[in-house]
């Protein structure tokens, strides 16, 4: 059982409650919505300050230990506790989430003519922020599940009601997203019920992760495989992995850029976070039994996402398909059974969150100025909007792992770790690097090079507000590319534990087969 260290103040509960309170005020008080942008910005900056204070209180020398813990019995009849704690991975993801929210607020400052509509949208953004923190901090599996399902409500509204394009199209995209997510959630719920029934036989009805893992790791292989599958399917939909990815391009095409930033940059990482935190810890034998199938589908996601991205004409769909490929690298790193690769996968979660945020925001600003997301309707934009063009290329190169930028270190770690375990899978994964260069440089050539089109010469370059939003993202992409060592060092102990669980389970299966 992992040691947990409590905090003198309930920092994690404060981080959950603060945006939730702001959301309630914005949505319940119509008069406040007209000042909703300033209100949401101030509140999200306060949230960021609290998160930084929590990070200072965290003991980074014991990064794999769950800290800042709180535990209160909530509904004892069903074993539900308000139990929060974070290790370095959970805290880093919370920091990333609360850092992106104020950028999303400022980025969409003038997205609606009616400030009250923007205020209402930001109310849902704050609700989503509360759920994001809760998911990454929950140390009770049932609480995690409630947050996992609860976040669907603000996202459904943000896509269906406040999306872009035709009303029917965005409502279809919202419904598709909801149905896929609910399907995964229902499968996971089945696994939770089974776990509760098995735990009840031992007289234990708590859903605390440590308590459950002490029992689930001793379950027979067949039962572990079944339970692992219920969780993995839900996380593979969220991640998203081929062939469960089809909801993402439609959602990205019809959502606001800010919504896509939070969805792909943060909430889709719930899938990979859950694989590391729950799948490996609770069902190591199940993970080991399906390891090579999962790694095969991860490589398929890398290649499929890259090929699909090359064939896109819609710039937002392009960015979403690049993420399918990137998530393939993350899942490969998680399940290949290498400490190096698992470390890379966790660093990848952070690096991708930064670069994809920049890509979605820049693509959204371009589409808003040009009146279309169709890349065929552009050309020569680097002459018309040189700053936008330069930052789009910079962010794209960070995304495709150019040395010195944020994507290089994690992708290199994943590939190096994979090579040591399976040369064949590593070679196929390397093809994804080649595809990445194509799916980033070909669209850049179509949209930004050549002579500018007459009907697009009026497009303005980035203004001061937009440059302000991009500045911290650019700095983060540079820092993660040049000085990733502190993040790697913080996450490596967690990777040690996860890879040890998987390799030990693999050895157990091999011994069983030999007998």
Short mmCIF file of C-alpha atoms in Angstrom, two decimals:
data_model
loop_
_atom_site.label_atom_id
_atom_site.label_comp_id
_atom_site.label_asym_id
_atom_site.label_seq_id
_atom_site.Cartn_x
_atom_site.Cartn_y
_atom_site.Cartn_z
CA UNK A 1 0.00 0.00 0.00
CA UNK A 2 1.38 3.42 -0.99
CA UNK A 3 2.04 5.89 1.78
CA UNK A 4 -0.11 9.03 1.78
CA UNK A 5 0.91 12.36 3.31
CA UNK A 6 -1.75 14.81 4.41
CA UNK A 7 -1.59 18.60 4.09
CA UNK A 8 -2.25 21.25 6.77
CA UNK A 9 -4.86 22.84 4.49
CA UNK A 10 -7.25 21.04 2.09
CA UNK A 11 -5.59 22.44 -1.01
CA UNK A 12 -7.12 19.90 -3.36
CA UNK A 13 -10.66 20.48 -2.10
CA UNK A 14 -10.12 24.21 -2.52
CA UNK A 15 -8.97 23.62 -6.09
CA UNK A 16 -12.14 21.63 -6.79
CA UNK A 17 -14.51 24.02 -5.02
CA UNK A 18 -13.23 27.38 -6.28
CA UNK A 19 -14.12 27.02 -10.00
CA UNK A 20 -17.32 25.15 -9.13
CA UNK A 21 -18.46 28.08 -6.98
CA UNK A 22 -17.58 30.53 -9.74
CA UNK A 23 -19.51 28.45 -12.27
CA UNK A 24 -22.61 28.40 -10.08
CA UNK A 25 -22.47 32.17 -9.67
CA UNK A 26 -22.02 32.81 -13.39
CA UNK A 27 -24.81 30.48 -14.45
CA UNK A 28 -27.23 31.43 -11.66
CA UNK A 29 -26.88 35.23 -11.80
CA UNK A 30 -27.68 36.57 -15.29
CA UNK A 31 -26.45 40.07 -14.47
CA UNK A 32 -23.01 38.68 -13.62
CA UNK A 33 -22.61 37.14 -17.06
CA UNK A 34 -22.01 40.51 -18.73
CA UNK A 35 -18.90 40.78 -16.61
CA UNK A 36 -18.31 37.06 -16.95
CA UNK A 37 -15.05 37.35 -18.87
CA UNK A 38 -13.33 39.43 -16.19
CA UNK A 39 -14.90 37.33 -13.42
CA UNK A 40 -13.76 34.05 -15.00
CA UNK A 41 -10.27 35.41 -15.65
CA UNK A 42 -9.80 36.62 -12.07
CA UNK A 43 -11.15 33.38 -10.63
CA UNK A 44 -9.05 31.18 -12.92
CA UNK A 45 -5.93 33.15 -12.00
CA UNK A 46 -6.76 32.68 -8.31
CA UNK A 47 -7.11 28.96 -9.04
CA UNK A 48 -3.67 28.98 -10.64
CA UNK A 49 -2.18 30.70 -7.59
CA UNK A 50 -3.71 28.08 -5.26
CA UNK A 51 -2.34 25.30 -7.48
CA UNK A 52 1.14 26.84 -7.34
CA UNK A 53 0.90 27.04 -3.54
CA UNK A 54 -0.11 23.36 -3.48
CA UNK A 55 2.87 22.54 -5.72
CA UNK A 56 5.18 24.35 -3.29
CA UNK A 57 3.71 22.32 -0.42
CA UNK A 58 4.31 19.09 -2.36
CA UNK A 59 7.50 17.19 -1.50
CA UNK A 60 9.03 16.63 -4.93
CA UNK A 61 11.80 14.46 -3.48
CA UNK A 62 9.12 11.80 -2.91
CA UNK A 63 7.27 12.35 -6.17
CA UNK A 64 5.70 8.90 -6.37
CA UNK A 65 4.15 9.25 -2.90
CA UNK A 66 0.54 10.42 -2.77
CA UNK A 67 0.50 13.71 -0.89
CA UNK A 68 -1.83 16.58 0.10
CA UNK A 69 -4.27 13.84 1.03
CA UNK A 70 -7.79 14.32 2.38
CA UNK A 71 -10.30 11.60 3.19
CA UNK A 72 -13.84 12.00 4.48
CA UNK A 73 -16.61 9.43 4.47
CA UNK A 74 -19.31 10.67 2.09
CA UNK A 75 -21.86 7.94 1.39
CA UNK A 76 -20.69 4.96 3.47
CA UNK A 77 -23.61 2.79 2.32
CA UNK A 78 -22.00 2.47 -1.11
CA UNK A 79 -18.41 2.89 0.03
CA UNK A 80 -18.00 6.39 -1.44
CA UNK A 81 -15.45 8.69 0.19
CA UNK A 82 -14.36 12.23 -0.58
CA UNK A 83 -10.76 11.11 -0.87
CA UNK A 84 -8.20 13.26 -2.65
CA UNK A 85 -4.44 12.87 -3.02
CA UNK A 86 -1.88 13.43 -5.76
CA UNK A 87 1.48 12.11 -6.78
CA UNK A 88 3.68 14.09 -9.17
CA UNK A 89 1.73 13.01 -12.25
CA UNK A 90 -1.63 14.07 -10.86
CA UNK A 91 -0.25 17.38 -9.62
CA UNK A 92 1.49 18.17 -12.91
CA UNK A 93 -1.73 17.49 -14.82
CA UNK A 94 -3.66 19.75 -12.43
CA UNK A 95 -1.07 22.49 -12.92
CA UNK A 96 -1.37 22.13 -16.69
CA UNK A 97 -5.16 22.27 -16.52
CA UNK A 98 -5.39 25.34 -14.31
CA UNK A 99 -2.71 27.08 -16.40
CA UNK A 100 -4.60 26.53 -19.66
CA UNK A 101 -7.99 27.76 -18.39
CA UNK A 102 -7.04 31.47 -18.06
CA UNK A 103 -5.43 31.28 -21.50
CA UNK A 104 -8.68 29.89 -22.90
CA UNK A 105 -10.60 32.72 -21.22
CA UNK A 106 -8.38 35.41 -22.74
CA UNK A 107 -8.14 33.67 -26.13
CA UNK A 108 -11.93 33.72 -26.60
CA UNK A 109 -12.43 37.20 -25.14
CA UNK A 110 -14.21 38.59 -28.21
CA UNK A 111 -15.59 35.34 -29.61
CA UNK A 112 -19.22 36.39 -29.08
CA UNK A 113 -20.81 39.72 -29.88
CA UNK A 114 -22.90 39.34 -26.71
CA UNK A 115 -20.65 39.38 -23.60
CA UNK A 116 -23.41 37.64 -21.63
CA UNK A 117 -23.21 34.63 -23.96
CA UNK A 118 -19.46 34.49 -23.43
CA UNK A 119 -20.04 34.72 -19.69
CA UNK A 120 -22.42 31.76 -19.77
CA UNK A 121 -19.94 29.73 -21.81
CA UNK A 122 -17.19 30.52 -19.32
CA UNK A 123 -19.45 29.34 -16.52
CA UNK A 124 -19.40 25.91 -18.11
CA UNK A 125 -15.63 26.20 -18.59
CA UNK A 126 -15.25 26.74 -14.84
CA UNK A 127 -17.48 23.75 -14.12
CA UNK A 128 -15.25 21.70 -16.39
CA UNK A 129 -12.15 22.96 -14.61
CA UNK A 130 -13.57 21.72 -11.30
CA UNK A 131 -14.14 18.26 -12.76
CA UNK A 132 -10.64 18.23 -14.29
CA UNK A 133 -9.03 18.83 -10.92
CA UNK A 134 -11.26 16.25 -9.24
CA UNK A 135 -10.40 13.55 -11.78
CA UNK A 136 -6.65 13.99 -11.37
CA UNK A 137 -6.90 14.20 -7.56
CA UNK A 138 -9.43 11.46 -6.76
CA UNK A 139 -7.99 8.56 -4.76
CA UNK A 140 -11.38 6.86 -4.50
CA UNK A 141 -12.26 4.92 -7.66
CA UNK A 142 -15.98 5.64 -7.36
CA UNK A 143 -15.28 9.35 -6.92
CA UNK A 144 -13.05 9.18 -9.99
CA UNK A 145 -15.90 7.56 -11.91
CA UNK A 146 -18.40 10.23 -10.84
CA UNK A 147 -16.04 12.96 -12.04
CA UNK A 148 -15.30 10.97 -15.21
CA UNK A 149 -19.02 10.96 -16.05
CA UNK A 150 -19.79 14.37 -14.58
CA UNK A 151 -17.45 16.19 -16.94
CA UNK A 152 -19.63 15.08 -19.86
CA UNK A 153 -22.33 17.58 -18.87
CA UNK A 154 -20.32 20.81 -19.34
CA UNK A 155 -18.59 19.40 -22.41
CA UNK A 156 -21.89 18.44 -24.04
CA UNK A 157 -23.21 21.97 -23.52
CA UNK A 158 -19.96 23.61 -24.62
CA UNK A 159 -19.93 21.64 -27.88
CA UNK A 160 -23.64 21.53 -28.71
CA UNK A 161 -24.73 24.99 -27.61
CA UNK A 162 -21.60 27.09 -27.84
CA UNK A 163 -19.81 25.40 -30.73
CA UNK A 164 -19.05 26.83 -34.16
CA UNK A 165 -20.70 26.23 -37.52
CA UNK A 166 -24.21 25.03 -38.18
CA UNK A 167 -26.40 24.23 -35.21
CA UNK A 168 -27.33 20.74 -36.43
CA UNK A 169 -23.71 19.81 -37.11
CA UNK A 170 -22.47 20.84 -33.69
CA UNK A 171 -25.41 19.14 -31.98
CA UNK A 172 -24.64 15.93 -33.88
CA UNK A 173 -21.00 16.21 -32.83
CA UNK A 174 -22.01 16.79 -29.21
CA UNK A 175 -24.35 13.80 -29.27
CA UNK A 176 -21.70 11.57 -30.85
CA UNK A 177 -19.21 12.61 -28.20
CA UNK A 178 -21.77 11.96 -25.46
CA UNK A 179 -22.78 8.53 -26.77
CA UNK A 180 -19.19 7.33 -27.13
CA UNK A 181 -18.30 8.61 -23.66
CA UNK A 182 -21.42 7.19 -22.03
CA UNK A 183 -20.80 3.81 -23.64
CA UNK A 184 -17.30 3.73 -22.18
CA UNK A 185 -18.59 4.91 -18.82
CA UNK A 186 -21.24 2.20 -18.69
CA UNK A 187 -18.63 -0.46 -19.43
CA UNK A 188 -16.47 0.91 -16.61
CA UNK A 189 -19.49 0.98 -14.30
CA UNK A 190 -19.94 -2.73 -14.92
CA UNK A 191 -16.36 -3.27 -13.83
CA UNK A 192 -16.89 -1.15 -10.71
CA UNK A 193 -19.95 -3.17 -9.72
CA UNK A 194 -17.98 -6.39 -10.16
CA UNK A 195 -15.11 -5.02 -8.07
CA UNK A 196 -17.52 -3.94 -5.33
CA UNK A 197 -19.10 -7.41 -5.29
CA UNK A 198 -15.71 -9.09 -5.04
CA UNK A 199 -14.60 -6.70 -2.29
CA UNK A 200 -17.83 -7.22 -0.37
CA UNK A 201 -17.02 -10.92 -0.12
CA UNK A 202 -13.96 -9.93 1.89
CA UNK A 203 -16.08 -7.61 4.02
CA UNK A 204 -14.54 -4.51 2.43
CA UNK A 205 -16.82 -2.05 0.65
CA UNK A 206 -14.45 0.90 0.24
CA UNK A 207 -13.41 2.11 -3.22
CA UNK A 208 -10.06 3.58 -2.15
CA UNK A 209 -7.50 2.78 -4.84
CA UNK A 210 -4.90 1.41 -2.41
CA UNK A 211 -7.49 -0.74 -0.65
CA UNK A 212 -8.82 -2.13 -3.91
CA UNK A 213 -5.42 -2.83 -5.41
CA UNK A 214 -4.41 -4.98 -2.45
CA UNK A 215 -7.27 -7.29 -3.39
CA UNK A 216 -7.53 -7.02 -7.17
CA UNK A 217 -3.86 -7.83 -7.81
CA UNK A 218 -4.45 -11.26 -6.26
CA UNK A 219 -7.45 -12.09 -8.43
CA UNK A 220 -7.14 -14.91 -10.99
CA UNK A 221 -5.84 -13.94 -14.41
CA UNK A 222 -9.18 -14.44 -16.18
CA UNK A 223 -11.04 -12.15 -13.79
CA UNK A 224 -8.30 -9.52 -13.99
CA UNK A 225 -8.45 -9.57 -17.78
CA UNK A 226 -12.20 -9.00 -17.73
CA UNK A 227 -12.03 -6.19 -15.17
CA UNK A 228 -9.04 -4.61 -16.91
CA UNK A 229 -10.99 -4.60 -20.19
CA UNK A 230 -13.92 -2.69 -18.65
CA UNK A 231 -11.62 0.11 -17.53
CA UNK A 232 -9.34 0.06 -20.56
CA UNK A 233 -12.20 0.39 -23.07
CA UNK A 234 -13.47 3.51 -21.30
CA UNK A 235 -9.98 5.01 -21.26
CA UNK A 236 -9.25 3.99 -24.88
CA UNK A 237 -12.36 5.92 -25.98
CA UNK A 238 -11.19 8.94 -24.05
CA UNK A 239 -7.54 8.66 -25.13
CA UNK A 240 -8.64 8.20 -28.10
CA UNK A 241 -7.33 5.01 -29.73
CA UNK A 242 -8.16 3.58 -33.14
CA UNK A 243 -10.86 2.33 -33.77
CA UNK A 244 -12.61 4.18 -30.90
CA UNK A 245 -11.46 7.62 -32.03
CA UNK A 246 -14.12 8.66 -34.54
CA UNK A 247 -15.90 11.07 -32.19
CA UNK A 248 -12.84 13.34 -31.89
CA UNK A 249 -12.53 14.83 -35.42
CA UNK A 250 -16.24 15.70 -35.52
CA UNK A 251 -16.00 17.28 -32.08
CA UNK A 252 -12.91 19.33 -32.94
CA UNK A 253 -14.50 20.53 -36.18
CA UNK A 254 -17.59 21.85 -34.40
CA UNK A 255 -16.29 22.96 -31.00
CA UNK A 256 -14.83 26.33 -30.12
CA UNK A 257 -11.03 26.35 -30.17
CA UNK A 258 -11.01 26.87 -26.40
CA UNK A 259 -13.21 23.82 -25.90
CA UNK A 260 -10.88 21.74 -28.07
CA UNK A 261 -7.89 22.97 -26.06
CA UNK A 262 -9.39 21.70 -22.82
CA UNK A 263 -10.82 18.53 -24.35
CA UNK A 264 -7.75 17.32 -26.24
CA UNK A 265 -5.10 19.08 -24.19
CA UNK A 266 -6.37 17.96 -20.79
CA UNK A 267 -9.45 15.77 -20.67
CA UNK A 268 -8.35 13.22 -23.24
CA UNK A 269 -5.31 12.70 -20.99
CA UNK A 270 -7.77 11.26 -18.47
CA UNK A 271 -7.58 8.17 -20.67
CA UNK A 272 -3.81 7.77 -20.39
CA UNK A 273 -3.87 8.92 -16.76
CA UNK A 274 -6.44 6.24 -15.96
CA UNK A 275 -4.39 3.58 -17.73
CA UNK A 276 -1.39 4.41 -15.55
CA UNK A 277 -3.18 5.08 -12.28
CA UNK A 278 -5.92 2.44 -12.38
CA UNK A 279 -5.31 -0.18 -15.08
CA UNK A 280 -1.70 -0.92 -14.17
CA UNK A 281 -2.20 -0.66 -10.41
CA UNK A 282 -5.45 -2.59 -10.08
CA UNK A 283 -5.09 -5.25 -12.78
CA UNK A 284 -1.41 -5.87 -13.59
CA UNK A 285 -2.03 -9.46 -14.73
CA UNK A 286 -4.84 -8.25 -16.99
CA UNK A 287 -2.54 -5.59 -18.46
CA UNK A 288 0.23 -8.13 -19.02
CA UNK A 289 -2.17 -10.58 -20.68
CA UNK A 290 -3.32 -8.00 -23.24
CA UNK A 291 -0.04 -6.09 -23.47
CA UNK A 292 0.88 -6.92 -27.05
CA UNK A 293 -2.64 -6.42 -28.39
CA UNK A 294 -2.69 -2.97 -26.82
CA UNK A 295 0.76 -2.08 -28.14
CA UNK A 296 -0.30 -3.23 -31.60
CA UNK A 297 -3.36 -0.99 -31.54
CA UNK A 298 -1.20 1.85 -30.21
CA UNK A 299 1.08 1.57 -33.24
CA UNK A 300 -2.01 1.36 -35.45
CA UNK A 301 -3.21 4.62 -33.89
CA UNK A 302 0.15 6.24 -34.59
CA UNK A 303 0.04 5.31 -38.27
CA UNK A 304 -3.71 5.70 -38.83
CA UNK A 305 -3.77 9.11 -37.17
CA UNK A 306 -0.83 10.29 -39.25
CA UNK A 307 -2.25 9.05 -42.55
CA UNK A 308 -5.70 10.45 -41.79
CA UNK A 309 -4.21 13.83 -40.86
CA UNK A 310 -2.46 14.05 -44.23
CA UNK A 311 -5.79 13.61 -46.03
CA UNK A 312 -7.70 16.34 -44.19
CA UNK A 313 -8.91 19.61 -45.69
CA UNK A 314 -10.44 20.98 -42.48
CA UNK A 315 -7.69 22.46 -40.31
CA UNK A 316 -9.38 21.56 -37.02
CA UNK A 317 -9.87 17.95 -38.12
CA UNK A 318 -6.21 17.91 -39.14
CA UNK A 319 -5.11 18.93 -35.65
CA UNK A 320 -7.42 16.37 -34.06
CA UNK A 321 -6.03 13.52 -36.17
CA UNK A 322 -2.48 14.48 -35.26
CA UNK A 323 -3.57 13.96 -31.66
CA UNK A 324 -4.79 10.44 -32.44
CA UNK A 325 -1.25 9.69 -33.59
CA UNK A 326 0.29 11.32 -30.52
CA UNK A 327 -1.95 9.37 -28.17
CA UNK A 328 -0.75 6.22 -29.89
CA UNK A 329 2.78 7.07 -28.74
CA UNK A 330 1.55 7.65 -25.19
CA UNK A 331 -0.32 4.34 -24.98
CA UNK A 332 2.64 2.49 -26.51
CA UNK A 333 4.90 3.98 -23.85
CA UNK A 334 2.52 2.98 -21.07
CA UNK A 335 2.14 -0.68 -22.02
CA UNK A 336 5.41 -1.65 -23.68
CA UNK A 337 6.86 -2.57 -20.27
CA UNK A 338 9.79 -0.16 -20.19
CA UNK A 339 10.49 2.35 -17.43
CA UNK A 340 12.05 4.70 -19.97
CA UNK A 341 9.05 4.52 -22.29
CA UNK A 342 6.55 4.99 -19.46
CA UNK A 343 8.44 8.06 -18.28
CA UNK A 344 8.30 9.35 -21.85
CA UNK A 345 4.56 8.71 -22.04
CA UNK A 346 3.93 10.82 -18.93
CA UNK A 347 6.16 13.66 -20.16
CA UNK A 348 4.35 13.35 -23.51
CA UNK A 349 1.04 14.03 -21.75
CA UNK A 350 2.34 17.40 -20.61
CA UNK A 351 4.22 18.36 -23.78
CA UNK A 352 1.29 17.47 -26.01
CA UNK A 353 -1.07 19.49 -23.82
CA UNK A 354 1.00 22.61 -24.44
CA UNK A 355 1.63 22.22 -28.17
CA UNK A 356 -1.90 21.11 -29.03
CA UNK A 357 -3.30 24.10 -27.13
CA UNK A 358 -1.24 26.40 -29.32
CA UNK A 359 -2.25 24.54 -32.49
CA UNK A 360 -5.97 24.69 -31.76
CA UNK A 361 -5.91 28.36 -30.74
CA UNK A 362 -3.89 29.46 -33.78
CA UNK A 363 -6.01 27.39 -36.16
CA UNK A 364 -9.14 28.81 -34.57
CA UNK A 365 -7.95 32.40 -34.91
CA UNK A 366 -7.07 31.77 -38.56
CA UNK A 367 -10.47 30.20 -39.26
CA UNK A 368 -12.32 33.05 -37.55
CA UNK A 369 -10.45 35.65 -39.57
CA UNK A 370 -10.78 33.77 -42.85
CA UNK A 371 -14.37 32.66 -42.35
CA UNK A 372 -13.64 28.99 -43.07
CA UNK A 373 -11.76 25.99 -41.69
CA UNK A 374 -11.15 24.65 -45.21
CA UNK A 375 -7.41 24.83 -45.88
CA UNK A 376 -8.04 24.86 -49.64
CA UNK A 377 -9.43 28.37 -49.29
CA UNK A 378 -6.14 29.79 -48.05
CA UNK A 379 -2.65 30.41 -49.38
CA UNK A 380 0.20 32.82 -48.81
CA UNK A 381 -0.85 33.60 -45.25
CA UNK A 382 2.74 34.05 -44.10
CA UNK A 383 2.83 37.27 -46.13
CA UNK A 384 -0.49 38.47 -44.73
CA UNK A 385 -0.15 37.27 -41.11
CA UNK A 386 3.54 36.49 -40.55
CA UNK A 387 3.34 36.18 -36.75
CA UNK A 388 0.41 33.77 -36.93
CA UNK A 389 2.17 31.76 -39.63
CA UNK A 390 5.44 31.63 -37.71
CA UNK A 391 3.79 30.54 -34.47
CA UNK A 392 1.70 27.90 -36.27
CA UNK A 393 4.89 26.43 -37.76
CA UNK A 394 6.72 26.67 -34.44
CA UNK A 395 3.90 24.90 -32.58
CA UNK A 396 3.63 22.29 -35.30
CA UNK A 397 7.34 21.54 -35.13
CA UNK A 398 7.07 21.22 -31.35
CA UNK A 399 4.20 18.81 -31.87
CA UNK A 400 6.17 16.63 -34.30
CA UNK A 401 9.18 16.39 -31.96
CA UNK A 402 11.75 18.75 -33.48
CA UNK A 403 14.88 18.56 -31.29
CA UNK A 404 14.98 21.46 -28.86
CA UNK A 405 11.20 21.74 -28.62
CA UNK A 406 8.70 20.15 -26.26
CA UNK A 407 7.80 17.03 -28.24
CA UNK A 408 11.32 15.70 -28.76
CA UNK A 409 12.24 14.38 -25.31
CA UNK A 410 9.05 12.37 -24.66
CA UNK A 411 8.90 10.92 -28.16
CA UNK A 412 12.56 9.95 -28.01
CA UNK A 413 12.06 8.28 -24.62
CA UNK A 414 9.05 6.31 -25.86
CA UNK A 415 10.87 5.14 -28.99
CA UNK A 416 14.07 4.28 -27.11
CA UNK A 417 12.17 2.32 -24.48
CA UNK A 418 10.14 0.53 -27.13
CA UNK A 419 13.26 -0.35 -29.13
CA UNK A 420 14.74 -2.15 -26.11
CA UNK A 421 11.62 -4.30 -25.78
CA UNK A 422 10.45 -4.78 -29.38
CA UNK A 423 12.50 -3.62 -32.34
CA UNK A 424 9.63 -4.39 -34.73
CA UNK A 425 7.12 -2.18 -32.92
CA UNK A 426 9.71 0.56 -32.64
CA UNK A 427 10.35 0.49 -36.39
CA UNK A 428 6.64 0.80 -37.15
CA UNK A 429 6.34 3.61 -34.60
CA UNK A 430 9.22 5.46 -36.28
CA UNK A 431 7.11 5.58 -39.43
CA UNK A 432 4.80 7.80 -37.41
CA UNK A 433 7.64 10.31 -37.10
CA UNK A 434 7.94 10.40 -40.89
CA UNK A 435 4.19 10.86 -41.26
CA UNK A 436 4.32 13.65 -38.67
CA UNK A 437 6.68 15.66 -40.84
CA UNK A 438 4.31 15.22 -43.78
CA UNK A 439 1.08 16.06 -41.95
CA UNK A 440 2.61 19.22 -40.52
CA UNK A 441 4.65 20.59 -43.42
CA UNK A 442 2.16 19.82 -46.20
CA UNK A 443 -0.68 21.84 -44.60
CA UNK A 444 1.76 24.63 -43.84
CA UNK A 445 2.70 24.76 -47.50
CA UNK A 446 -0.97 24.83 -48.56
CA UNK A 447 -2.10 27.48 -46.10
CA UNK A 448 0.85 29.74 -45.48
CA UNK A 449 3.18 29.68 -48.51
CA UNK A 450 2.75 30.92 -52.08
CA UNK A 451 0.90 34.03 -53.22
CA UNK A 452 -1.95 35.18 -50.96
CA UNK A 453 -5.49 34.82 -52.26
CA UNK A 454 -7.27 38.06 -53.05
CA UNK A 455 -10.16 37.33 -50.69
CA UNK A 456 -7.78 36.64 -47.81
CA UNK A 457 -5.48 39.65 -48.06
CA UNK A 458 -7.59 41.48 -45.49
CA UNK A 459 -6.82 38.99 -42.71
CA UNK A 460 -5.13 40.70 -39.79
CA UNK A 461 -2.16 39.31 -37.94
CA UNK A 462 -2.31 38.40 -34.25
CA UNK A 463 -3.20 41.26 -31.94
CA UNK A 464 -1.65 42.03 -28.58
CA UNK A 465 -4.13 39.92 -26.62
CA UNK A 466 -3.49 36.88 -28.80
CA UNK A 467 0.27 37.33 -28.62
CA UNK A 468 -0.05 37.50 -24.84
CA UNK A 469 -1.87 34.15 -24.84
CA UNK A 470 0.79 32.57 -27.03
CA UNK A 471 3.76 33.84 -25.02
CA UNK A 472 3.53 31.36 -22.09
CA UNK A 473 2.81 28.50 -24.50
CA UNK A 474 5.90 29.31 -26.57
CA UNK A 475 8.01 29.58 -23.42
CA UNK A 476 6.68 26.23 -22.20
CA UNK A 477 7.47 24.55 -25.53
CA UNK A 478 11.03 25.87 -25.36
CA UNK A 479 11.58 24.99 -21.70
CA UNK A 480 10.24 21.45 -22.14
CA UNK A 481 12.53 21.02 -25.13
CA UNK A 482 15.69 22.44 -23.58
CA UNK A 483 15.28 21.68 -19.89
CA UNK A 484 12.96 18.71 -19.46
CA UNK A 485 15.18 17.08 -16.82
CA UNK A 486 13.21 18.29 -13.75
CA UNK A 487 9.95 16.94 -15.16
CA UNK A 488 11.57 13.67 -16.21
CA UNK A 489 13.12 13.27 -12.75
CA UNK A 490 9.80 13.94 -11.02
CA UNK A 491 7.90 11.39 -13.10
CA UNK A 492 10.57 8.67 -13.32
CA UNK A 493 9.81 7.15 -9.87
CA UNK A 494 6.15 6.72 -10.86
CA UNK A 495 7.31 5.04 -14.05
CA UNK A 496 9.54 2.75 -11.97
CA UNK A 497 6.51 1.53 -10.03
CA UNK A 498 4.26 1.14 -13.08
CA UNK A 499 6.80 -0.68 -15.23
CA UNK A 500 7.73 -2.95 -12.30
CA UNK A 501 4.08 -3.96 -11.88
CA UNK A 502 3.82 -4.82 -15.56
CA UNK A 503 7.12 -6.69 -15.83
CA UNK A 504 6.42 -8.63 -12.62
CA UNK A 505 2.98 -9.59 -13.94
CA UNK A 506 4.53 -10.68 -17.24
CA UNK A 507 6.99 -12.87 -15.35
CA UNK A 508 4.14 -14.38 -13.33
CA UNK A 509 2.27 -15.24 -16.52
CA UNK A 510 5.40 -16.78 -18.03
CA UNK A 511 5.95 -18.93 -14.95
CA UNK A 512 2.33 -20.06 -15.08
CA UNK A 513 2.66 -20.99 -18.75
CA UNK A 514 5.87 -22.92 -18.08
CA UNK A 515 4.16 -24.96 -15.39
#
